[in-house]
PDB file of C-alpha atoms and ligand atoms in Angstrom:
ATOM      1  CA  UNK A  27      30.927 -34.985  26.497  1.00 93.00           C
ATOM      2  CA  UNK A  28      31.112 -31.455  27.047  1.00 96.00           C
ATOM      3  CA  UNK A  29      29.696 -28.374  25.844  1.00 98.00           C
ATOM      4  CA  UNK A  30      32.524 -26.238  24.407  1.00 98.00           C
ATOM      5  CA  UNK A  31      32.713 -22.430  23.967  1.00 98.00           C
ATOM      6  CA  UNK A  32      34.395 -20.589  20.934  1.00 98.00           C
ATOM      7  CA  UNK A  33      36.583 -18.591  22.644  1.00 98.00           C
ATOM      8  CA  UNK A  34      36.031 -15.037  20.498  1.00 98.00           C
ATOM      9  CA  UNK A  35      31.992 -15.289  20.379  1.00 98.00           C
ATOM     10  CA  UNK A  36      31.426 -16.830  23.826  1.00 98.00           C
ATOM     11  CA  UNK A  37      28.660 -19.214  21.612  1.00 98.00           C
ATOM     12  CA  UNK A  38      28.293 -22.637  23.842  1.00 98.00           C
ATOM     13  CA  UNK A  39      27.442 -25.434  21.372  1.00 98.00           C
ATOM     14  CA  UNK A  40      26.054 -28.951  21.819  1.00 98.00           C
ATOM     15  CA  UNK A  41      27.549 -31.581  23.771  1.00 97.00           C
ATOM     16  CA  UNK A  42      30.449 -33.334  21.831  1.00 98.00           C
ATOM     17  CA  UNK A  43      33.779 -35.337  22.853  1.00 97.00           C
ATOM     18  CA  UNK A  44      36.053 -32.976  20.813  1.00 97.00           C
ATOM     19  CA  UNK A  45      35.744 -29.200  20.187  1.00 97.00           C
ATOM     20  CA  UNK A  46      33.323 -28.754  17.113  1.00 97.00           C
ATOM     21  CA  UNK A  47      34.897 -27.726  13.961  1.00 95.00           C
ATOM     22  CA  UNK A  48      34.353 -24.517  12.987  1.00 97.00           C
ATOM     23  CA  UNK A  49      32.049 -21.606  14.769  1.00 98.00           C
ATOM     24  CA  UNK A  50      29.262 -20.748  12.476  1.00 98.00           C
ATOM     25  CA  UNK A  51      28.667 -17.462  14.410  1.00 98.00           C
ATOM     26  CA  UNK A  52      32.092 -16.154  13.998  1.00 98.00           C
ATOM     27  CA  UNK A  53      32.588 -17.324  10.591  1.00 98.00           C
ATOM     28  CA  UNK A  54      29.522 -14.783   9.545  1.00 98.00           C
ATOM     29  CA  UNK A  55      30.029 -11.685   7.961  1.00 98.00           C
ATOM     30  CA  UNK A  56      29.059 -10.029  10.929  1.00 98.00           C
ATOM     31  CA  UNK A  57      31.687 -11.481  13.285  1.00 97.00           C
ATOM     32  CA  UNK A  58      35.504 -13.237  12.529  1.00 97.00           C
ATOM     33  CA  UNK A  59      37.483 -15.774  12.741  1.00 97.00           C
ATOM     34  CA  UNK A  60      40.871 -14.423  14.417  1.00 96.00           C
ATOM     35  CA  UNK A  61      44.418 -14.435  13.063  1.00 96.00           C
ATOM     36  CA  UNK A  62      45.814 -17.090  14.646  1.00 94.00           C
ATOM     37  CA  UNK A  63      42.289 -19.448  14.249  1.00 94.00           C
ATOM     38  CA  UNK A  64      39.254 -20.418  16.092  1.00 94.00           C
ATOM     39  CA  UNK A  65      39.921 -21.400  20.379  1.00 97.00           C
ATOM     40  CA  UNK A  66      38.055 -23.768  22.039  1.00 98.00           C
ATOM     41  CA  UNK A  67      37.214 -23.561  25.880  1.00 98.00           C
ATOM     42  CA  UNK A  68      34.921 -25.877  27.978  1.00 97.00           C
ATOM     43  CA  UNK A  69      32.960 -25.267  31.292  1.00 96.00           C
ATOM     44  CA  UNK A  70      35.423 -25.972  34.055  1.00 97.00           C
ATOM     45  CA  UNK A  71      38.032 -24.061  32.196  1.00 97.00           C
ATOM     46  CA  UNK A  72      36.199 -21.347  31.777  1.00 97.00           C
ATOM     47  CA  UNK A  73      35.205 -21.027  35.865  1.00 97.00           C
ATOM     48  CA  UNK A  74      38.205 -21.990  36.755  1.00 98.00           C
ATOM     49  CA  UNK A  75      39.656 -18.732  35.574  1.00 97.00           C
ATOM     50  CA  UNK A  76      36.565 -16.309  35.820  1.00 98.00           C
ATOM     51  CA  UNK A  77      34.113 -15.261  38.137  1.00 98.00           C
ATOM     52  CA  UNK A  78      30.221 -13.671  38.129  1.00 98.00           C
ATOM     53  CA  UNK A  79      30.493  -9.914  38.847  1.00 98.00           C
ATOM     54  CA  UNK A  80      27.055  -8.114  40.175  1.00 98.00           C
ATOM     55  CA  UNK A  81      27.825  -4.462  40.479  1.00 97.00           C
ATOM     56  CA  UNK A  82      24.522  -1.642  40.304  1.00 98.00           C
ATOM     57  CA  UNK A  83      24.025  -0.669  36.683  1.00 98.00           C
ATOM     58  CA  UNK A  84      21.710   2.685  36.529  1.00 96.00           C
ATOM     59  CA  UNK A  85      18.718   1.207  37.997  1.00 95.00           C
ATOM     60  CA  UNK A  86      19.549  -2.683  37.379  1.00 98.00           C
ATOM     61  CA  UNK A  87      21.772  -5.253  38.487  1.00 98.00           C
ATOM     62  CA  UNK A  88      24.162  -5.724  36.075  1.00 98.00           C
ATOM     63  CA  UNK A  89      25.298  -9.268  35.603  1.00 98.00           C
ATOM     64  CA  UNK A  90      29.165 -10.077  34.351  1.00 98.00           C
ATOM     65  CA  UNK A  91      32.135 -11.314  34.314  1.00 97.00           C
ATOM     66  CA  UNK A  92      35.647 -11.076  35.649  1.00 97.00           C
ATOM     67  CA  UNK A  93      37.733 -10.879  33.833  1.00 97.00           C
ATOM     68  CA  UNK A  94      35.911 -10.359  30.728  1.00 96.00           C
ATOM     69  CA  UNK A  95      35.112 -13.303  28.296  1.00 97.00           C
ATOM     70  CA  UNK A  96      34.487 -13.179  24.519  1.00 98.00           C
ATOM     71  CA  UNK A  97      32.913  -9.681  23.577  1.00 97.00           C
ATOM     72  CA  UNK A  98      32.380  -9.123  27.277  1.00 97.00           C
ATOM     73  CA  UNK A  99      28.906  -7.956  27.807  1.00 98.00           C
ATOM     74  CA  UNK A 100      27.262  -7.607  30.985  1.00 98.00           C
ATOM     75  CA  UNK A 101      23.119  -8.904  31.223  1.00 98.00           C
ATOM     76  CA  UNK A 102      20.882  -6.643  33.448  1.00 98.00           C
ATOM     77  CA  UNK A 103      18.400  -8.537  36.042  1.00 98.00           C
ATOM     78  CA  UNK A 104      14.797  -6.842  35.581  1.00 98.00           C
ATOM     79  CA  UNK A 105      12.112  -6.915  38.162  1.00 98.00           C
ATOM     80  CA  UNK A 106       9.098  -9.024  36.498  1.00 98.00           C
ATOM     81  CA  UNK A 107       6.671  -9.655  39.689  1.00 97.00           C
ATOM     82  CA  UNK A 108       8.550 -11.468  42.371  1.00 97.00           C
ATOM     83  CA  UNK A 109      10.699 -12.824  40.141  1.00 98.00           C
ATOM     84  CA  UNK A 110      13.018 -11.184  37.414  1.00 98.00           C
ATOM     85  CA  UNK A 111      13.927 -11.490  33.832  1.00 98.00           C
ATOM     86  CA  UNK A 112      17.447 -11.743  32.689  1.00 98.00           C
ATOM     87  CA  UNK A 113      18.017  -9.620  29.685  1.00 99.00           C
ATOM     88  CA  UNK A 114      20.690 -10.519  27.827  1.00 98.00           C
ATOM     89  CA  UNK A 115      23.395 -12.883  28.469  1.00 98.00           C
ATOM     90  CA  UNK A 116      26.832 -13.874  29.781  1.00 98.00           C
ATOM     91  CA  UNK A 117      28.471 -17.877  29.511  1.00 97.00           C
ATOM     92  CA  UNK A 118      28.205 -18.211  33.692  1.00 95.00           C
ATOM     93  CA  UNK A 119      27.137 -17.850  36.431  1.00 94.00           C
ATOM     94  CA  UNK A 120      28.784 -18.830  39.486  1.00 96.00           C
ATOM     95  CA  UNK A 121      27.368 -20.233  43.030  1.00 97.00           C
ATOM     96  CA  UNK A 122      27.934 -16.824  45.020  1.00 97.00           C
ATOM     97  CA  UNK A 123      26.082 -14.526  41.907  1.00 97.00           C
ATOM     98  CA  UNK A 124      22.865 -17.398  41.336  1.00 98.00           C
ATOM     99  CA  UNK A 125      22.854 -17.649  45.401  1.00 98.00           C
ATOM    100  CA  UNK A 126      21.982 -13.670  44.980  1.00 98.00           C
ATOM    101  CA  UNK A 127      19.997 -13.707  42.128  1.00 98.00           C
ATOM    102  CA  UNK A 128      18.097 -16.428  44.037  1.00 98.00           C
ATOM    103  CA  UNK A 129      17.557 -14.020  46.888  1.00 98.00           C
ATOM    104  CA  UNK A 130      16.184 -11.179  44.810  1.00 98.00           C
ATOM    105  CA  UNK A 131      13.336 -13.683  43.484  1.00 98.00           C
ATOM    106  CA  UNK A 132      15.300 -16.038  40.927  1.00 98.00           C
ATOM    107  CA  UNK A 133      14.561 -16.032  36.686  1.00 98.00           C
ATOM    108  CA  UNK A 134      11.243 -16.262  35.215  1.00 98.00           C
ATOM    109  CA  UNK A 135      12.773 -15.943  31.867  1.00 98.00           C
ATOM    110  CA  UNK A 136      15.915 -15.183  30.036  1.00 99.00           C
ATOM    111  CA  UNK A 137      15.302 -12.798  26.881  1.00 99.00           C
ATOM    112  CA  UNK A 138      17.972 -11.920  24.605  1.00 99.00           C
ATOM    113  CA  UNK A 139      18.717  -9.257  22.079  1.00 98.00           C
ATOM    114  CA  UNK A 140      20.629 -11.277  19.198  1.00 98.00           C
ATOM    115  CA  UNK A 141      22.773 -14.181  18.478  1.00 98.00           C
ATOM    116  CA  UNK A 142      25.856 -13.081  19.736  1.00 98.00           C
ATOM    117  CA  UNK A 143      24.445 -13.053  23.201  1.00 98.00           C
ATOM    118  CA  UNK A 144      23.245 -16.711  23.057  1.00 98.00           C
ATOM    119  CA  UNK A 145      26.411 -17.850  24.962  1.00 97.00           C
ATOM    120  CA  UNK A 146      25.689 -19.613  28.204  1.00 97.00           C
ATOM    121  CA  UNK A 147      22.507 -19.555  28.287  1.00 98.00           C
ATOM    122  CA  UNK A 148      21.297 -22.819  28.138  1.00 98.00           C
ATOM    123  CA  UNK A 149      23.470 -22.881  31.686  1.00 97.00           C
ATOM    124  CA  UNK A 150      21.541 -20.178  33.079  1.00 98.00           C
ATOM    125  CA  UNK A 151      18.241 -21.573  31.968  1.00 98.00           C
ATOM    126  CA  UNK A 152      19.002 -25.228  33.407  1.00 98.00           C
ATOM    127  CA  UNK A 153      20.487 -23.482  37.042  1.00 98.00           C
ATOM    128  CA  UNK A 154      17.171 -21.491  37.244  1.00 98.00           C
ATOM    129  CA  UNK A 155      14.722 -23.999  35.608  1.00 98.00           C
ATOM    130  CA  UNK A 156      13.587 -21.495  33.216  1.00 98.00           C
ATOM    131  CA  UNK A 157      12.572 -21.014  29.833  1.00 98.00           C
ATOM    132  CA  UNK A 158      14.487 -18.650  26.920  1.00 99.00           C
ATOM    133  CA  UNK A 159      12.772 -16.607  24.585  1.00 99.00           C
ATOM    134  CA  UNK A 160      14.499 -16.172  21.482  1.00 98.00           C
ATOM    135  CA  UNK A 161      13.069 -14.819  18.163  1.00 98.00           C
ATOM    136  CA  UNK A 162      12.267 -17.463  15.804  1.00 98.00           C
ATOM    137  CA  UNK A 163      13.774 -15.368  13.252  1.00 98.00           C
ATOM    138  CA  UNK A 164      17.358 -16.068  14.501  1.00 98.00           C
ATOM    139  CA  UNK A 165      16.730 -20.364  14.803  1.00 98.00           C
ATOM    140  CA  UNK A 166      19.356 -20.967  12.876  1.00 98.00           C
ATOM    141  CA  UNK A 167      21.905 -19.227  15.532  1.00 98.00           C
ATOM    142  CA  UNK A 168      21.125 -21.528  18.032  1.00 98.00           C
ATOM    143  CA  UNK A 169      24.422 -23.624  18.445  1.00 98.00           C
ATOM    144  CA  UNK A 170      22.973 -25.317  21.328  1.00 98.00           C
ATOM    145  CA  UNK A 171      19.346 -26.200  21.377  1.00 98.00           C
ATOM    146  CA  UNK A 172      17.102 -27.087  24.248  1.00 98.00           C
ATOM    147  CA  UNK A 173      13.953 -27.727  25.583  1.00 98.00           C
ATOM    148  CA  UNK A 174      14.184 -24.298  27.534  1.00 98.00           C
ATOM    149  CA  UNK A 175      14.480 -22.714  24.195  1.00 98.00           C
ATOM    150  CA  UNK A 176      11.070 -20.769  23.462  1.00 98.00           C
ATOM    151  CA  UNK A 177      11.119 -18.618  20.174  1.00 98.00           C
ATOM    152  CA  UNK A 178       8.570 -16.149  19.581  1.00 98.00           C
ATOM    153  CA  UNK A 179       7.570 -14.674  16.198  1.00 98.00           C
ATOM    154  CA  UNK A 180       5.912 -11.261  15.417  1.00 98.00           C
ATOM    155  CA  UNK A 181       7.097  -7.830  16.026  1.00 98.00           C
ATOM    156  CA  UNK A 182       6.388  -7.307  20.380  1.00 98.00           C
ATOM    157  CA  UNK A 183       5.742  -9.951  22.786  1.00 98.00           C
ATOM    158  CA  UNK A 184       4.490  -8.395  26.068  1.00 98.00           C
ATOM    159  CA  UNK A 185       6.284 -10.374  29.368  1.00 98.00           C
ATOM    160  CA  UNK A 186       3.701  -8.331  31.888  1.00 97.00           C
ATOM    161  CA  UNK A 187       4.215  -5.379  33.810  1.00 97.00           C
ATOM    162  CA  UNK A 188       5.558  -3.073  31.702  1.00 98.00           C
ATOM    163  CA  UNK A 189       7.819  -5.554  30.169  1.00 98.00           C
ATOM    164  CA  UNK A 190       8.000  -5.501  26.034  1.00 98.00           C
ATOM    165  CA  UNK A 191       9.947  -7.224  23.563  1.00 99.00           C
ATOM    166  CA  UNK A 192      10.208  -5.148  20.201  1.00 99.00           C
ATOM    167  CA  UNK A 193      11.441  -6.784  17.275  1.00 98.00           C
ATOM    168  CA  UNK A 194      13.770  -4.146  15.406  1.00 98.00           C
ATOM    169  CA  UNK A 195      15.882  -6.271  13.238  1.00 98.00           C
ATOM    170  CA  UNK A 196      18.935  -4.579  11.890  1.00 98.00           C
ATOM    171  CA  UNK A 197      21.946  -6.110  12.876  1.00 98.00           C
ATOM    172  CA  UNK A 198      19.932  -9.493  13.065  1.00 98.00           C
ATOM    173  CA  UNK A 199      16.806 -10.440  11.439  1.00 98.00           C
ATOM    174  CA  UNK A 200      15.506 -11.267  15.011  1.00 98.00           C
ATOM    175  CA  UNK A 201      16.963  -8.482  16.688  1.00 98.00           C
ATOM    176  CA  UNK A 202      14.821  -7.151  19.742  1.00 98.00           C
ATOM    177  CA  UNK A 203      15.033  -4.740  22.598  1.00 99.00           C
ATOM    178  CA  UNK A 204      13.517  -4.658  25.596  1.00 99.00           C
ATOM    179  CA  UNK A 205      11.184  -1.877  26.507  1.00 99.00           C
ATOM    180  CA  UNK A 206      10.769  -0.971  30.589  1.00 98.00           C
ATOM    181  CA  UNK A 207       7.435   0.947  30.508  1.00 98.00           C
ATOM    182  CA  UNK A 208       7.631   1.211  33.945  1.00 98.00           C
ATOM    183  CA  UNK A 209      11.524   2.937  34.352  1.00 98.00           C
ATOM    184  CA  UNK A 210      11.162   4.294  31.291  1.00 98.00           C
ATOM    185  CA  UNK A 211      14.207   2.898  29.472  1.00 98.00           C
ATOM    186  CA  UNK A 212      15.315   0.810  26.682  1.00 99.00           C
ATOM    187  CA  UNK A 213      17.337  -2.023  26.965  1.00 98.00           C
ATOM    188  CA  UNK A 214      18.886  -2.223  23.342  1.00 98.00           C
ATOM    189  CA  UNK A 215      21.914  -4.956  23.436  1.00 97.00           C
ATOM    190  CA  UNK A 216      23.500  -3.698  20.552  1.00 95.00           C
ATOM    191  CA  UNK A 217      20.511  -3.546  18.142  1.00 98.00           C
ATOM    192  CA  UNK A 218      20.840   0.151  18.854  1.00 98.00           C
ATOM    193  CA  UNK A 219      24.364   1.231  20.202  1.00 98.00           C
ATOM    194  CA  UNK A 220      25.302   3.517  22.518  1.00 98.00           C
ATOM    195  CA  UNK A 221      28.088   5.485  21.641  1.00 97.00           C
ATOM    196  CA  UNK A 222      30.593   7.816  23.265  1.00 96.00           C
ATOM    197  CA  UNK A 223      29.046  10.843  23.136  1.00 96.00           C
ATOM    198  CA  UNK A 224      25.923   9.726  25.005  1.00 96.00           C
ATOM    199  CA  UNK A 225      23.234  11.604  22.977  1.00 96.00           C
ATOM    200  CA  UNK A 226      23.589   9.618  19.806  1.00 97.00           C
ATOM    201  CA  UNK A 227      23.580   5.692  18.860  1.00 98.00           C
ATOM    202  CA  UNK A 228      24.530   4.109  15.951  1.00 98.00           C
ATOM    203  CA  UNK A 229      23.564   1.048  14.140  1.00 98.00           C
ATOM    204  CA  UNK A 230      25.476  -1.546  12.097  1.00 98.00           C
ATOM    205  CA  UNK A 231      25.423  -5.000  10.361  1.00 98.00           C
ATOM    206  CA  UNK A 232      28.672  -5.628  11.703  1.00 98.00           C
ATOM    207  CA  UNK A 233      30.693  -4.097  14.631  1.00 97.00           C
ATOM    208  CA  UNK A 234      34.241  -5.669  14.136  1.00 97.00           C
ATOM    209  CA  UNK A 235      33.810  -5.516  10.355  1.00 97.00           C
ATOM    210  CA  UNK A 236      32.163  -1.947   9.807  1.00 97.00           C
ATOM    211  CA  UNK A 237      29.451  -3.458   7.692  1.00 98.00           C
ATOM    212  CA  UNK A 238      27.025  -0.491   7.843  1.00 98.00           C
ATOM    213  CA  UNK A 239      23.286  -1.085   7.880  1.00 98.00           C
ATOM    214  CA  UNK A 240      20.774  -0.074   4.913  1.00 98.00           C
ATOM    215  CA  UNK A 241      18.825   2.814   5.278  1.00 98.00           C
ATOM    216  CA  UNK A 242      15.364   1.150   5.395  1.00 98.00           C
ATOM    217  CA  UNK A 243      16.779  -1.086   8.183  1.00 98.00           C
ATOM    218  CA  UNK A 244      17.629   2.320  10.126  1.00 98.00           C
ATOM    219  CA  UNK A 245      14.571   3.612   9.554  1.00 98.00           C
ATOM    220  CA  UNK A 246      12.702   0.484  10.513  1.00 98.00           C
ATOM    221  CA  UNK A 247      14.293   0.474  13.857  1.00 98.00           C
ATOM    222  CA  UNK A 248      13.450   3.957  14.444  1.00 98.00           C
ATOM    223  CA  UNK A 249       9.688   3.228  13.474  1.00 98.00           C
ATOM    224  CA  UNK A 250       9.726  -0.064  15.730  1.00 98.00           C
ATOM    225  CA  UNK A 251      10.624   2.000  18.546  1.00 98.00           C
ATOM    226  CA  UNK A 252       8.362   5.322  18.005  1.00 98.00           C
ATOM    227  CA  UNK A 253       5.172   4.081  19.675  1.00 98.00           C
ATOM    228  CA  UNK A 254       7.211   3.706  23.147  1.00 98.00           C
ATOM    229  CA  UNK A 255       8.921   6.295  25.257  1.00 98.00           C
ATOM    230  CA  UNK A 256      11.734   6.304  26.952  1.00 98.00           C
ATOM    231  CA  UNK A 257      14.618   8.378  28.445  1.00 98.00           C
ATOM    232  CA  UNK A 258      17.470   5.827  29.377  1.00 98.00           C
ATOM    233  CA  UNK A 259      19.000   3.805  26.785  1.00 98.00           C
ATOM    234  CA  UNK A 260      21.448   0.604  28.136  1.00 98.00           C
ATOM    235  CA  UNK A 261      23.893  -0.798  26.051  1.00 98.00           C
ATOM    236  CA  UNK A 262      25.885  -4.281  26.209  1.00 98.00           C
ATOM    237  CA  UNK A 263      28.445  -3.343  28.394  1.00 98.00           C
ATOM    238  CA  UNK A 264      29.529  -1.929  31.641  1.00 98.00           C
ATOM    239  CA  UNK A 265      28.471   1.969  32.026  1.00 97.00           C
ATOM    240  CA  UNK A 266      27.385   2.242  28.196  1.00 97.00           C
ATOM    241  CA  UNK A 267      24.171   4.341  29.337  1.00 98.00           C
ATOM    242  CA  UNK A 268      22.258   7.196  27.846  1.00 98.00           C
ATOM    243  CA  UNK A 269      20.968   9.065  30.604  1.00 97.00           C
ATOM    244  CA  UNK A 270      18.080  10.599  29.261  1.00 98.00           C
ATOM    245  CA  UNK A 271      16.020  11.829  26.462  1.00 98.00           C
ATOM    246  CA  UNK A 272      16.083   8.818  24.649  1.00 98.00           C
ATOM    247  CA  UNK A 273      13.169   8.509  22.440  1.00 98.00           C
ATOM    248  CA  UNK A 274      14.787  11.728  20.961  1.00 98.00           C
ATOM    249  CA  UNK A 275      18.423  10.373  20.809  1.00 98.00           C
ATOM    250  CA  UNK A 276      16.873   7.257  18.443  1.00 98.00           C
ATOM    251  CA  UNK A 277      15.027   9.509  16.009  1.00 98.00           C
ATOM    252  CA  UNK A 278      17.910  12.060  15.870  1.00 98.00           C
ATOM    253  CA  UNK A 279      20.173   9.256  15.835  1.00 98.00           C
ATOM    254  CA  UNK A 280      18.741   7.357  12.565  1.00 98.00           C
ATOM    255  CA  UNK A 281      17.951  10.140  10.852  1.00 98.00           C
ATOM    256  CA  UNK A 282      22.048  11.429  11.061  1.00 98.00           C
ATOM    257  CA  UNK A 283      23.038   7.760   9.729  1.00 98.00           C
ATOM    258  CA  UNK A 284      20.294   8.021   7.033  1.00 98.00           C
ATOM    259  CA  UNK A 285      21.953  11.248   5.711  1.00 98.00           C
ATOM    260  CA  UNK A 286      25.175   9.902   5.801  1.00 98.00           C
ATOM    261  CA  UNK A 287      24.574   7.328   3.944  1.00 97.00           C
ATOM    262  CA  UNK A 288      22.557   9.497   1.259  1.00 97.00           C
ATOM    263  CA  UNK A 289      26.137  11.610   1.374  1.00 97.00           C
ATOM    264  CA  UNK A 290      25.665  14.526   3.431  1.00 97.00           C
ATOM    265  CA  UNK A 291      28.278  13.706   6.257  1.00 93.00           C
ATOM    266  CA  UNK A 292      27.298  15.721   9.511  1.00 89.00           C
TER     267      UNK A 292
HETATM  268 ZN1   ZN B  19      32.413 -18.026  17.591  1.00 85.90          ZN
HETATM  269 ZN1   ZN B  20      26.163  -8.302  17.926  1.00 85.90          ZN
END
């Protein structure tokens, strides 16, 4: 029995002799099902061909991995106590990377921003005996359950010291952030997505499909976020940061997509 990955989503799924048969993540509206058909990996296959990259990421350790896997985000390690909390997700870690995490204090939780980042971490939650809090609104993404699995309902769920989860919805019904108090930043997966330019982000139903969100989903994200400040904004992957003024870049931000969508292209 192993627990196989879908190859283009990175989601890990129950234990099972053969590959399952058919990704129920991918086969959404919000992700795909590629040309040539769904790929299967399993655990050793996957490390045997990757490895955990920890590289500095503004002021977090970023969390990867090399080469990239699947939609190839990065997680960010967050100082909660003497411990941390691992925001977001990627489908490994290897010995050298959990020896270091270990050394900065280990996982008190894993917290992740939607579906799509479920991936491995059922892995990382059995290799640091630790729990995962998921919004209950997204159950029914969970391709591999477990006891470590903790879903929380409601719109914020404080994890001490500064530490928020904000329900914005969105892309997914459960779609959260996680607000720093204490850095000031916003940690936004890609429930809010930063963009090129660095002082915008955008906001969509799907990213590979250009399924654009609903105005009152915009402006519900914006309104989620408007009772906490903050100036940096990380995104999924590697060096996707806004640097500052980020309360401002969200308001801006939704209102632009709200008038585009009403017509009045900027
Ligand atoms: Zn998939
Ligand atoms: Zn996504």
């Amino acid at each position: 029995m192993r627990s196989f990955y879908c190859v283009t989503c990175g989601a890990q799924f129950a234990p099972s002799e053969a590959p399952p048969a058919s990704c129920p993540v991918c086969e959404d509206a919000r992700q795909y099902v590629p040309e040539d058909g769904q790929r299967w990996t399993t655990p050793d296959a996957l490390a045997a061909g990757h490895r955990s990259e920890l590289r500095e990421e503004g002021g977090y350790l970023g969390v990867g991995l090399e080469p990239g896997f699947a939609i190839g985000q990065r997680a960010l390690l967050v100082p909660l106590g003497e411990s941390n909390v691992l925001w977001d997700c990627v489908p490994l870690v290897d010995e050298p990377a959990a020896a270091e995490i270990e050394r900065r204090g280990g996982l008190a939780a894993i917290a992740i921003s939607h579906p799509h980042y479920y991936t491995g971490m059922v892995e990382w939650a059995h290799r640091f005996d630790c729990p995962i809090l998921l919004h209950a609104a997204d159950a029914e993404w969970i391709m591999r359950p477990d006891p470590s699995v903790e879903l929380w309902e409601g719109e914020t769920r404080s994890l001490g010291d500064g530490l928020t989860l904000i329900r914005c919805g969105g892309h997914f019904a459960g779609g959260t952030v996680l607000h720093d108090a204490r850095a000031g930043a916003l940690l936004a997966g890609d429930i809010v997505q930063v963009i090129p330019d660095r002082r915008h982000v955008g906001f969509m139903y799907s990213y590979p499909n250009l399924i654009p969100l609903p105005a009152e989903a915009v402006t519900a994200i914006a309104a989620a976020l408007e009772p906490y400040a903050f100036e940096t904004i990380y995104g999924a992957w590697w060096g996707r940061i806004v640097p500052g003024e980020g309360s401002e870049v969200v308001r801006r931000s939704a209102e632009r997509y709200v008038r585009a969508l009403r017509g009045e292209l900027p």
